[in-house]
XYZ file of C-alpha atoms in Angstrom:
252
model
C 15.498 -19.231 14.551
C 17.597 -17.047 12.255
C 18.331 -18.023 8.670
C 21.148 -16.998 6.398
C 21.014 -15.720 2.841
C 20.127 -18.464 0.398
C 18.532 -20.653 3.080
C 15.522 -22.805 2.286
C 12.874 -22.772 5.012
C 9.470 -24.300 5.632
C 6.530 -22.973 7.685
C 6.596 -23.250 11.478
C 3.538 -24.205 13.507
C 3.882 -26.360 16.600
C 7.498 -27.449 16.099
C 10.345 -26.182 13.930
C 9.977 -27.205 10.293
C 6.652 -29.008 10.696
C 5.142 -27.162 7.711
C 1.975 -26.164 9.556
C 0.024 -23.148 8.259
C -3.281 -21.433 8.977
C -5.442 -20.069 6.153
C -8.765 -18.245 6.119
C -11.297 -17.732 3.344
C -14.996 -17.254 2.623
C -17.209 -19.514 0.485
C -20.586 -18.441 -0.958
C -22.504 -21.189 0.870
C -24.624 -21.262 4.054
C -22.959 -22.785 7.099
C -23.695 -26.500 7.401
C -21.795 -29.790 7.343
C -21.573 -29.733 3.569
C -20.028 -26.257 3.683
C -17.426 -27.464 6.179
C -16.595 -30.383 3.907
C -16.227 -27.976 0.989
C -13.774 -25.868 3.005
C -11.630 -28.900 3.773
C -11.743 -29.953 0.117
C -10.563 -26.509 -0.975
C -7.756 -26.552 1.572
C -6.661 -29.982 0.317
C -6.522 -28.683 -3.234
C -4.425 -25.757 -2.000
C -1.889 -28.275 -0.726
C -2.941 -28.304 2.930
C -2.998 -31.985 3.904
C -4.140 -33.008 6.400
C -6.470 -30.016 6.772
C -8.272 -29.382 10.050
C -11.235 -27.036 10.159
C -10.789 -24.950 13.296
C -13.392 -22.228 12.777
C -16.545 -21.711 10.703
C -19.106 -18.930 11.023
C -22.051 -17.742 8.935
C -21.334 -14.360 7.335
C -24.650 -12.914 6.275
C -27.070 -14.721 3.977
C -25.429 -17.560 2.094
C -21.761 -16.967 3.033
C -19.488 -18.741 5.517
C -16.062 -17.741 6.823
C -13.571 -20.536 7.547
C -10.203 -20.957 9.249
C -8.259 -24.104 8.384
C -5.065 -25.403 9.991
C -2.823 -28.035 8.456
C 0.456 -29.079 6.887
C 1.971 -28.048 3.550
C 5.030 -29.484 1.856
C 6.038 -26.272 0.132
C 9.447 -24.752 0.850
C 10.527 -21.113 0.698
C 13.780 -20.254 -1.061
C 14.877 -17.005 0.571
C 17.460 -16.379 -2.156
C 14.624 -16.125 -4.689
C 12.620 -13.544 -2.727
C 12.468 -10.139 -4.449
C 11.310 -7.053 -2.565
C 11.582 -3.278 -2.947
C 14.236 -2.166 -0.478
C 14.190 1.334 1.010
C 16.873 3.234 -0.903
C 16.749 6.471 1.066
C 17.578 7.460 4.657
C 14.788 7.976 7.178
C 14.864 11.549 8.448
C 13.254 13.244 11.422
C 10.730 16.041 10.909
C 13.346 18.675 11.710
C 15.788 17.110 9.251
C 13.145 17.049 6.519
C 12.340 20.713 7.155
C 16.026 21.637 7.031
C 16.616 19.800 3.734
C 13.604 21.449 2.089
C 14.478 24.911 3.415
C 18.082 24.609 2.273
C 17.428 22.832 -1.025
C 14.230 24.467 -2.310
C 14.145 27.823 -0.514
C 10.362 27.475 -0.547
C 7.784 25.026 0.781
C 7.432 21.640 -0.882
C 3.866 21.329 -2.180
C 2.003 18.046 -1.596
C -1.512 17.213 -2.815
C -3.246 14.100 -1.475
C -6.533 12.341 -2.212
C -8.505 9.136 -2.501
C -9.550 8.828 -6.143
C -12.445 7.183 -7.940
C -15.257 5.886 -5.739
C -12.899 5.188 -2.821
C -14.363 6.840 0.289
C -11.843 5.391 2.767
C -9.740 8.353 3.892
C -8.082 6.583 6.817
C -4.933 5.922 4.788
C -4.412 9.373 3.310
C -5.393 11.033 6.608
C -2.865 8.929 8.524
C -0.107 10.238 6.264
C -1.274 13.859 5.887
C -3.200 14.922 8.989
C -1.336 16.457 11.923
C -2.576 13.682 14.222
C -0.859 11.155 11.958
C -0.753 7.507 13.015
C 0.700 5.467 15.896
C 1.984 8.589 17.623
C 3.804 9.921 14.547
C 2.532 13.244 13.198
C 1.444 13.591 9.579
C 2.887 15.805 6.865
C 0.761 18.796 7.887
C 3.022 18.990 10.953
C 6.108 19.658 8.800
C 6.663 23.426 8.603
C 8.315 23.293 5.184
C 5.576 21.212 3.518
C 2.455 22.826 2.068
C -0.196 20.084 2.238
C -3.538 20.028 0.408
C -5.798 17.112 1.382
C -8.646 16.773 -1.130
C -10.326 13.954 0.799
C -12.367 11.126 -0.691
C -13.940 10.263 -4.053
C -11.890 12.745 -6.035
C -12.036 12.334 -9.804
C -8.799 12.113 -11.751
C -9.478 15.397 -13.634
C -10.117 17.126 -10.295
C -6.834 15.765 -8.960
C -4.887 16.934 -11.988
C -6.441 20.391 -11.749
C -5.673 20.633 -8.017
C -2.060 19.579 -8.642
C -1.762 22.280 -11.291
C -3.399 24.910 -9.082
C -1.236 24.106 -6.043
C 1.911 23.734 -8.164
C 2.329 20.313 -6.596
C 5.772 18.793 -6.272
C 4.171 15.485 -5.283
C 0.744 13.863 -5.514
C -0.119 11.220 -2.912
C -3.030 8.875 -3.577
C -4.466 6.283 -1.195
C -6.491 3.358 -2.541
C -8.210 0.966 -0.162
C -11.072 -0.314 -2.328
C -9.682 -3.209 -4.362
C -12.743 -5.016 -5.754
C -12.129 -6.027 -9.366
C -8.674 -4.434 -9.108
C -10.162 -0.942 -8.845
C -6.965 0.317 -7.186
C -4.900 -0.759 -10.202
C -7.299 0.670 -12.784
C -7.552 3.988 -10.920
C -3.782 4.275 -10.584
C -3.179 3.616 -14.284
C -5.871 6.164 -15.183
C -4.268 8.763 -12.897
C -0.773 8.191 -14.280
C -2.020 8.445 -17.867
C -3.893 11.672 -17.093
C -0.806 13.332 -15.627
C 1.330 12.213 -18.578
C -1.194 13.742 -20.954
C -1.757 16.950 -18.981
C 1.813 17.865 -18.066
C 5.219 17.619 -19.743
C 7.900 15.536 -18.037
C 9.728 18.525 -16.579
C 6.599 19.883 -14.879
C 4.943 16.644 -13.799
C 4.675 16.065 -10.027
C 6.021 12.981 -8.335
C 3.241 10.355 -8.289
C 3.029 8.228 -5.147
C 0.299 5.692 -4.324
C -0.337 3.596 -1.256
C -2.691 0.964 0.086
C -2.786 -2.462 1.710
C -3.202 -4.447 -1.510
C -0.527 -2.854 -3.697
C 2.579 -4.735 -4.801
C 5.427 -2.273 -4.244
C 7.338 -3.688 -7.218
C 4.593 -2.599 -9.666
C 5.408 1.140 -9.678
C 6.836 1.106 -13.202
C 4.006 -1.021 -14.560
C 1.387 1.302 -13.075
C 3.163 4.453 -14.265
C 3.925 5.955 -10.849
C 7.162 6.864 -9.103
C 6.646 4.958 -5.854
C 4.254 2.565 -4.146
C 3.954 2.307 -0.371
C 2.282 -0.695 1.245
C 0.674 -1.327 4.611
C 2.434 -0.034 7.709
C 3.939 2.995 5.977
C 4.527 5.958 8.295
C 4.389 9.712 7.560
C 8.118 9.925 8.250
C 8.893 7.366 5.556
C 6.825 9.276 3.004
C 8.363 12.642 3.956
C 11.866 11.161 3.778
C 11.164 9.703 0.340
C 9.803 13.012 -0.940
C 12.894 15.000 0.029
C 15.142 12.238 -1.304
C 13.372 12.102 -4.658
C 12.679 15.807 -5.075
C 15.540 17.588 -3.310
C 18.603 15.513 -2.518
C 18.179 12.840 -5.193
C 17.345 14.408 -8.527
C 16.147 17.945 -7.941
C 12.665 19.433 -8.070
C 10.134 17.840 -10.431
C 9.031 21.060 -12.082
């Protein structure tokens, strides 16, 4: 069912507007009847009432994963929802190449990495590698982009030095590890290092991505753009040419 701007909606489960939701979580307790009761109690305190436990499974020693289904009374005011809208056109690979060739008259330099202790390269590889993701080729496929993929567990000083060496127009960082907000700490550290190492006119565009980032936090974290889950190489390439070529000129 479609809704108009300013509409107030409630969750949909079995019938329209019944308020039914499904939530999952893990508790640090072994799986037994007491653990199941604890899961229902937690769901009740979250506002799920009545709460029905539909799945429980032991997850290693002393941990249990739960799925709970039930009703909530909360409403969603769509007029109060704030998101980061895409403010640039999505271009094809050939269009990106043409814009860079015409606007820069040289290749656009991109340096990518996973920083800190993050060893999960699936995100940065999906954006940079030729094989790309979901049938869409990565930035290495673009003839007018010069891509340097530093891989995993790159220190911030190493990233800054690589950006300087490659005369990077843009630095792309993927962060998947989020324990204790590591992705936020690493991003702030990276942004501070680039501010200290390079003057504004020579600083590359700083772009971060990962499944747990809030796209509205770019300014707070000191970066130019945040991309969340589901981002494609084409979106990133289109943003780069918008920000560096057609939007405000080259960063350095």
